[in-house]
Amino acid sequence: MIHDMIIIGGGPAGYSAALYAARAGLRTLVLEKLSAGGQMALTDVIDNYPGFVEGIDGFELGERMQQSAERFGAVTELAEVYRLDLKADPKVVDTDQGVFLARSVVIATGAGPRELGLPGEQALVGRGVHYCAACDGMRYRGRTVAVIGGGNSAVADALQLARVAEKVIIVHRRDSLRADKVYHEPLQKLPNVEFRWNSAVSEILADGKVTGLRLWDTVTGEMSQIAVDGVFVSIGRKPASGLAEGQLELDRSGYIVADESTRTSLPGVYAVGDVRTKQVRQVVTAVADGAVAVHYASEYMA
Ligand code: NAP
């Protein structure tokens, strides 16, 4: 069977594309690795998606988006995509559940946390190393945590953790925050938040679980150590664009190059949501992309 559209990734961008495609009568398949919602599913409360007066749990919103698309006949297959042939006609999507064919492909694989890249970091994930304060912050009630980074995410994480933890230490490699000014004052007013400026992490100290961080001063080169029970790495995100490498144009950071039309460098292939080059990565901009992709894909297939 040849699908009209295969959508890779079941986050808000993917399921909005699926809703529009299925509702337009296209034979639509969503390939999702785990469960609906993508990064959104890891968020406790989403307050900036219109229509939910009290906010909504990200996981629930993901499931609702899936149901909305399936109501019009979109099909979800739990499968991990290994390889794409986007130049072929029809396009080929090779997965652990077999090979799927489609006239158009929408890439909605999103983005994931950027890692520090230190030895031992991966082995300590969940044992003191975390990438999501909203998901794991509650474990640190009354304890000491570090937040690495100085952008809006790091600051938002620090504010959230400060409500739970005994002490939050923000470790930033420069002497000022990149985060919007509106965050600076509330953060500096909190008695349990400390800053370690001009500091980069050179080692995560652990004995089975995290016990501290070794830091180096980016100005003087001096080394020091801090004791922490957990570390939240909040240094930006990286796009999940590996499948497109060598086939689609990517920018320097690895995002799939596509403008507001979501069209990529290959006809019939669209990039939506956080994996595409764009200025504002939010749930509302992701769902908008899904609708736009179906508009251009329908035009292409006609
Ligand atoms: P970001 O703005 O790119 O900030 C990343 C931070 O991590 C920067 O301070 C950067 O340091 C630091 N960093 C990067 N690589 C590092 C490394 N290897 N080691 C140590 N530090 C490193 O990323 P983000 O904070 O995740 O935000 C992403 C986007 O989402 C932004 O557009 C942001 O405005 C938006 N966002 C908005 C809100 C909000 O408005 N409420 C909340 C969260 C996110 P340098 O400063 O030295 O480069």
Short mmCIF file of C-alpha atoms and ligand atoms in Angstrom, two decimals:
data_model
loop_
_atom_site.label_atom_id
_atom_site.label_comp_id
_atom_site.label_asym_id
_atom_site.label_seq_id
_atom_site.Cartn_x
_atom_site.Cartn_y
_atom_site.Cartn_z
CA MET A 1 0.00 0.00 0.00
CA ILE A 2 1.22 3.50 -0.81
CA HIS A 3 0.21 6.14 1.72
CA ASP A 4 -0.50 9.67 0.63
CA MET A 5 1.41 10.98 3.62
CA ILE A 6 3.72 9.45 6.19
CA ILE A 7 4.40 11.62 9.20
CA ILE A 8 7.47 10.78 11.25
CA GLY A 9 6.97 11.83 14.86
CA GLY A 10 3.83 12.06 16.99
CA GLY A 11 4.32 15.40 18.74
CA PRO A 12 2.04 18.41 18.26
CA ALA A 13 3.44 19.21 14.78
CA GLY A 14 3.07 15.61 13.61
CA TYR A 15 -0.46 15.10 14.89
CA SER A 16 -1.65 18.45 13.61
CA ALA A 17 -0.36 17.44 10.14
CA ALA A 18 -2.14 14.10 10.62
CA LEU A 19 -5.42 15.81 11.56
CA TYR A 20 -5.35 18.11 8.54
CA ALA A 21 -4.26 15.34 6.16
CA ALA A 22 -6.80 12.77 7.33
CA ARG A 23 -9.56 15.35 7.36
CA ALA A 24 -8.65 16.23 3.77
CA GLY A 25 -9.15 12.57 2.86
CA LEU A 26 -5.47 11.67 2.52
CA ARG A 27 -4.35 8.18 3.50
CA THR A 28 -2.28 9.16 6.50
CA LEU A 29 0.16 7.20 8.64
CA VAL A 30 1.94 8.52 11.74
CA LEU A 31 5.08 6.69 12.82
CA GLU A 32 5.87 7.22 16.47
CA LYS A 33 8.58 5.61 18.56
CA LEU A 34 7.02 5.68 22.01
CA SER A 35 3.86 7.66 22.71
CA ALA A 36 2.10 10.78 21.53
CA GLY A 37 3.11 14.28 22.57
CA GLY A 38 6.86 14.46 21.99
CA GLN A 39 8.68 16.92 24.28
CA MET A 40 5.32 18.37 25.30
CA ALA A 41 4.44 15.09 27.03
CA LEU A 42 7.19 15.77 29.57
CA THR A 43 5.65 19.07 30.65
CA ASP A 44 3.45 19.17 33.74
CA VAL A 45 1.21 22.04 32.82
CA ILE A 46 0.98 23.81 29.49
CA ASP A 47 -0.43 27.29 30.05
CA ASN A 48 0.26 28.85 26.69
CA TYR A 49 -1.81 26.62 24.42
CA PRO A 50 -5.05 28.51 23.91
CA GLY A 51 -8.38 27.03 24.91
CA PHE A 52 -7.42 25.47 28.24
CA VAL A 53 -8.35 27.97 30.93
CA GLU A 54 -6.63 26.06 33.75
CA GLY A 55 -3.74 24.87 31.54
CA ILE A 56 -3.42 21.24 30.51
CA ASP A 57 -1.05 18.37 31.27
CA GLY A 58 1.31 17.94 28.29
CA PHE A 59 0.86 14.17 28.16
CA GLU A 60 -2.90 14.52 28.05
CA LEU A 61 -2.73 17.17 25.34
CA GLY A 62 -0.56 14.80 23.28
CA GLU A 63 -3.10 12.00 23.61
CA ARG A 64 -5.94 14.33 22.70
CA MET A 65 -4.08 15.48 19.58
CA GLN A 66 -3.60 11.84 18.57
CA GLN A 67 -7.30 11.11 19.11
CA SER A 68 -8.30 14.18 17.08
CA ALA A 69 -6.30 12.91 14.09
CA GLU A 70 -7.48 9.32 14.47
CA ARG A 71 -11.09 10.44 14.55
CA PHE A 72 -10.68 11.30 10.84
CA GLY A 73 -8.90 8.07 9.97
CA ALA A 74 -5.21 8.78 10.54
CA VAL A 75 -3.41 5.60 11.63
CA THR A 76 -0.60 5.45 14.17
CA GLU A 77 2.05 2.77 14.02
CA LEU A 78 4.54 2.37 16.86
CA ALA A 79 7.77 2.00 14.94
CA GLU A 80 11.32 3.25 14.99
CA VAL A 81 12.43 4.66 11.66
CA TYR A 82 15.91 3.50 10.61
CA ARG A 83 16.34 4.97 7.16
CA LEU A 84 14.63 7.15 4.61
CA ASP A 85 14.89 7.31 0.84
CA LEU A 86 13.30 10.66 0.16
CA LYS A 87 14.34 10.93 -3.47
CA ALA A 88 12.64 7.66 -4.48
CA ASP A 89 9.14 7.63 -5.93
CA PRO A 90 7.24 6.59 -3.89
CA LYS A 91 9.34 7.64 -0.90
CA VAL A 92 10.66 4.82 1.27
CA VAL A 93 10.50 4.72 5.08
CA ASP A 94 12.37 1.78 6.55
CA THR A 95 11.45 0.87 10.15
CA ASP A 96 11.76 -1.88 12.73
CA GLN A 97 8.16 -2.79 11.81
CA GLY A 98 8.88 -3.07 8.08
CA VAL A 99 9.04 -0.80 5.05
CA PHE A 100 6.37 1.85 4.39
CA LEU A 101 5.85 3.81 1.17
CA ALA A 102 4.39 7.27 0.70
CA ARG A 103 3.82 9.98 -1.88
CA SER A 104 4.79 12.65 0.65
CA VAL A 105 6.74 12.64 3.91
CA VAL A 106 6.45 15.05 6.81
CA ILE A 107 9.37 15.06 9.24
CA ALA A 108 8.16 15.98 12.73
CA THR A 109 10.91 14.43 14.83
CA GLY A 110 11.39 17.45 17.09
CA ALA A 111 14.40 18.16 19.24
CA GLY A 112 15.97 16.79 22.40
CA PRO A 113 18.19 18.13 25.13
CA ARG A 114 21.78 19.06 24.36
CA GLU A 115 24.20 17.14 26.54
CA LEU A 116 27.38 18.39 28.16
CA GLY A 117 29.27 15.57 26.49
CA LEU A 118 31.29 14.68 29.59
CA PRO A 119 32.55 11.16 30.30
CA GLY A 120 30.12 9.26 32.52
CA GLU A 121 27.27 11.73 31.88
CA GLN A 122 25.08 9.20 30.09
CA ALA A 123 25.61 6.50 32.72
CA LEU A 124 24.36 8.92 35.40
CA VAL A 125 21.14 9.91 33.66
CA GLY A 126 18.38 9.42 36.21
CA ARG A 127 21.00 8.99 38.94
CA GLY A 128 21.63 12.65 39.46
CA VAL A 129 21.95 13.87 35.86
CA HIS A 130 18.71 15.28 34.45
CA TYR A 131 17.59 17.26 31.43
CA CYS A 132 14.06 18.20 32.51
CA ALA A 133 13.37 20.07 35.74
CA ALA A 134 9.60 19.80 35.30
CA CYS A 135 9.91 16.00 35.07
CA ASP A 136 12.48 15.23 37.76
CA GLY A 137 12.72 18.29 40.01
CA MET A 138 10.38 16.90 42.68
CA ARG A 139 12.98 14.28 43.61
CA TYR A 140 15.18 17.00 45.08
CA ARG A 141 12.99 18.33 47.86
CA GLY A 142 15.27 19.73 50.55
CA ARG A 143 18.44 18.91 48.62
CA THR A 144 21.07 20.80 46.63
CA VAL A 145 21.05 20.91 42.85
CA ALA A 146 23.02 22.65 40.13
CA VAL A 147 21.53 24.04 36.93
CA ILE A 148 23.93 24.35 34.00
CA GLY A 149 23.28 27.12 31.47
CA GLY A 150 22.28 30.76 31.34
CA GLY A 151 19.42 30.89 28.81
CA ASN A 152 15.68 31.12 29.36
CA SER A 153 15.36 27.37 29.90
CA ALA A 154 18.07 27.30 32.58
CA VAL A 155 16.50 30.21 34.40
CA ALA A 156 13.00 28.77 34.19
CA ASP A 157 14.39 25.48 35.51
CA ALA A 158 16.19 27.26 38.36
CA LEU A 159 13.03 29.15 39.37
CA GLN A 160 11.07 25.91 39.39
CA LEU A 161 13.73 23.98 41.33
CA ALA A 162 14.10 26.77 43.89
CA ARG A 163 10.55 26.05 45.02
CA VAL A 164 11.51 22.50 45.92
CA ALA A 165 15.24 22.26 46.58
CA GLU A 166 17.10 23.56 49.60
CA LYS A 167 19.67 25.24 47.37
CA VAL A 168 20.04 25.83 43.63
CA ILE A 169 23.43 26.71 42.16
CA ILE A 170 23.38 28.15 38.65
CA VAL A 171 26.61 27.32 36.87
CA HIS A 172 27.14 29.50 33.81
CA ARG A 173 30.20 29.76 31.59
CA ARG A 174 29.96 33.55 31.21
CA ASP A 175 29.53 36.44 33.66
CA SER A 176 25.96 37.30 32.71
CA LEU A 177 22.77 35.52 31.78
CA ARG A 178 21.54 35.19 28.22
CA ALA A 179 18.00 34.81 29.58
CA ASP A 180 15.44 37.63 29.11
CA LYS A 181 15.82 40.50 31.61
CA VAL A 182 12.37 39.82 33.06
CA TYR A 183 13.79 36.69 34.73
CA HIS A 184 16.86 38.26 36.34
CA GLU A 185 15.26 40.07 39.25
CA PRO A 186 13.00 37.28 40.56
CA LEU A 187 15.95 34.93 40.41
CA GLN A 188 18.36 37.24 42.20
CA LYS A 189 15.80 37.85 44.95
CA LEU A 190 15.56 34.18 45.88
CA PRO A 191 17.58 33.42 49.03
CA ASN A 192 18.29 29.83 48.02
CA VAL A 193 19.74 30.56 44.55
CA GLU A 194 23.48 31.05 44.09
CA PHE A 195 25.46 31.80 40.96
CA ARG A 196 28.80 30.40 39.86
CA TRP A 197 29.78 32.74 37.03
CA ASN A 198 32.50 32.05 34.45
CA SER A 199 32.30 28.39 35.36
CA ALA A 200 32.29 25.34 33.13
CA VAL A 201 31.77 21.78 34.30
CA SER A 202 34.88 19.66 33.72
CA GLU A 203 33.74 16.55 35.56
CA ILE A 204 30.63 15.09 37.14
CA LEU A 205 31.65 13.55 40.46
CA ALA A 206 29.79 10.40 41.45
CA ASP A 207 29.86 7.24 43.48
CA GLY A 208 27.06 5.41 41.71
CA LYS A 209 25.06 8.63 41.81
CA VAL A 210 26.01 12.27 41.51
CA THR A 211 27.84 13.77 44.48
CA GLY A 212 29.26 16.96 43.02
CA LEU A 213 30.78 18.85 40.12
CA ARG A 214 34.32 19.82 39.31
CA LEU A 215 34.34 23.30 37.78
CA TRP A 216 36.96 25.33 35.96
CA ASP A 217 37.00 29.08 35.89
CA THR A 218 36.78 30.17 32.25
CA VAL A 219 38.72 33.39 33.05
CA THR A 220 41.45 32.28 35.47
CA GLY A 221 41.58 28.58 34.66
CA GLU A 222 41.32 27.76 38.39
CA MET A 223 39.64 24.50 39.36
CA SER A 224 37.11 24.09 42.16
CA GLN A 225 34.52 21.65 43.40
CA ILE A 226 30.90 21.93 44.56
CA ALA A 227 28.83 19.28 46.33
CA VAL A 228 25.41 18.67 44.75
CA ASP A 229 22.85 15.87 44.83
CA GLY A 230 21.69 16.47 41.29
CA VAL A 231 22.52 18.41 38.16
CA PHE A 232 20.02 19.74 35.62
CA VAL A 233 21.64 20.32 32.25
CA SER A 234 19.82 23.13 30.47
CA ILE A 235 22.11 24.27 27.67
CA GLY A 236 19.74 24.28 24.71
CA ARG A 237 18.33 21.65 22.45
CA LYS A 238 19.50 19.68 19.44
CA PRO A 239 17.28 18.75 16.52
CA ALA A 240 16.49 15.09 15.81
CA SER A 241 17.44 15.40 12.15
CA GLY A 242 19.80 12.42 11.76
CA LEU A 243 17.42 10.64 9.37
CA ALA A 244 17.55 13.58 6.97
CA GLU A 245 21.34 13.87 6.91
CA GLY A 246 22.79 13.63 3.41
CA GLN A 247 19.34 14.02 1.81
CA LEU A 248 17.93 17.36 2.99
CA GLU A 249 19.66 20.67 3.50
CA LEU A 250 20.46 21.23 7.20
CA ASP A 251 21.72 24.43 8.83
CA ARG A 252 24.90 24.65 10.92
CA SER A 253 23.12 23.53 14.08
CA GLY A 254 21.50 20.56 12.32
CA TYR A 255 17.99 21.96 11.86
CA ILE A 256 16.26 21.02 8.58
CA VAL A 257 16.21 24.11 6.39
CA ALA A 258 12.58 25.01 5.65
CA ASP A 259 10.78 28.34 5.66
CA GLU A 260 7.23 29.09 6.82
CA SER A 261 5.95 26.90 3.95
CA THR A 262 7.67 23.92 5.70
CA ARG A 263 9.00 22.82 2.28
CA THR A 264 12.47 21.30 2.42
CA SER A 265 15.14 21.04 -0.25
CA LEU A 266 13.32 18.00 -1.74
CA PRO A 267 9.86 18.08 -3.36
CA GLY A 268 7.18 16.26 -1.40
CA VAL A 269 9.16 16.39 1.87
CA TYR A 270 8.16 18.79 4.65
CA ALA A 271 9.74 19.63 8.01
CA VAL A 272 7.45 20.76 10.82
CA GLY A 273 7.85 21.79 14.45
CA ASP A 274 11.10 22.04 16.38
CA VAL A 275 13.20 20.13 13.83
CA ARG A 276 12.86 22.94 11.26
CA THR A 277 14.73 26.24 11.07
CA LYS A 278 12.55 28.81 12.83
CA GLN A 279 12.68 31.59 15.39
CA VAL A 280 9.98 30.55 17.86
CA ARG A 281 9.68 26.92 18.95
CA GLN A 282 6.42 26.54 20.81
CA VAL A 283 3.47 24.13 20.73
CA VAL A 284 1.34 26.71 18.90
CA THR A 285 3.96 27.27 16.21
CA ALA A 286 4.44 23.50 15.85
CA VAL A 287 0.74 22.85 15.26
CA ALA A 288 0.61 25.70 12.76
CA ASP A 289 3.41 24.01 10.80
CA GLY A 290 1.39 20.79 10.57
CA ALA A 291 -1.51 22.56 8.87
CA VAL A 292 0.80 24.43 6.49
CA ALA A 293 2.65 21.25 5.47
CA VAL A 294 -0.61 19.56 4.46
CA HIS A 295 -1.57 22.58 2.38
CA TYR A 296 1.68 22.40 0.37
CA ALA A 297 1.72 18.60 0.24
CA SER A 298 -1.81 18.54 -1.20
CA GLU A 299 -0.74 21.07 -3.82
CA TYR A 300 2.34 18.92 -4.62
CA MET A 301 0.34 15.70 -4.93
CA ALA A 302 -2.29 17.34 -7.11
P1 NAP B 1 19.64 28.94 24.68
O1 NAP B 1 18.86 30.20 24.72
O2 NAP B 1 20.39 28.58 23.43
O3 NAP B 1 20.67 28.99 25.90
C1 NAP B 1 21.60 27.97 26.10
C2 NAP B 1 22.47 28.35 27.30
O4 NAP B 1 23.33 27.27 27.57
C3 NAP B 1 23.31 29.57 27.07
O5 NAP B 1 23.40 30.33 28.23
C4 NAP B 1 24.67 28.98 26.70
O6 NAP B 1 25.75 29.74 27.10
C5 NAP B 1 24.69 27.70 27.50
N1 NAP B 1 25.45 26.64 26.85
C6 NAP B 1 25.35 26.16 25.58
N2 NAP B 1 26.21 25.15 25.38
C7 NAP B 1 26.87 24.96 26.54
C8 NAP B 1 27.89 24.06 26.96
N3 NAP B 1 28.38 23.12 26.15
N4 NAP B 1 28.32 24.16 28.24
C9 NAP B 1 27.83 25.10 29.07
N5 NAP B 1 26.87 25.98 28.74
C10 NAP B 1 26.40 25.92 27.48
O7 NAP B 1 18.72 27.65 24.97
P2 NAP B 1 17.44 27.50 25.92
O8 NAP B 1 17.60 28.23 27.18
O9 NAP B 1 17.17 26.04 25.96
O10 NAP B 1 16.28 28.18 25.09
C11 NAP B 1 15.95 27.74 23.76
C12 NAP B 1 14.88 28.66 23.17
O11 NAP B 1 13.64 28.50 23.91
C13 NAP B 1 15.24 30.12 23.29
O12 NAP B 1 14.80 30.78 22.16
C14 NAP B 1 14.50 30.57 24.52
O13 NAP B 1 14.23 31.96 24.53
C15 NAP B 1 13.23 29.74 24.42
N6 NAP B 1 12.64 29.57 25.77
C16 NAP B 1 11.79 30.54 26.21
C17 NAP B 1 11.25 30.45 27.47
C18 NAP B 1 10.37 31.55 27.94
O14 NAP B 1 10.34 32.59 27.34
N7 NAP B 1 9.62 31.37 28.99
C19 NAP B 1 11.56 29.39 28.32
C20 NAP B 1 12.44 28.42 27.85
C21 NAP B 1 12.98 28.53 26.57
P3 NAP B 1 26.13 31.15 26.40
O15 NAP B 1 25.13 32.12 26.94
O16 NAP B 1 27.51 31.40 26.86
O17 NAP B 1 26.02 30.92 24.94
#
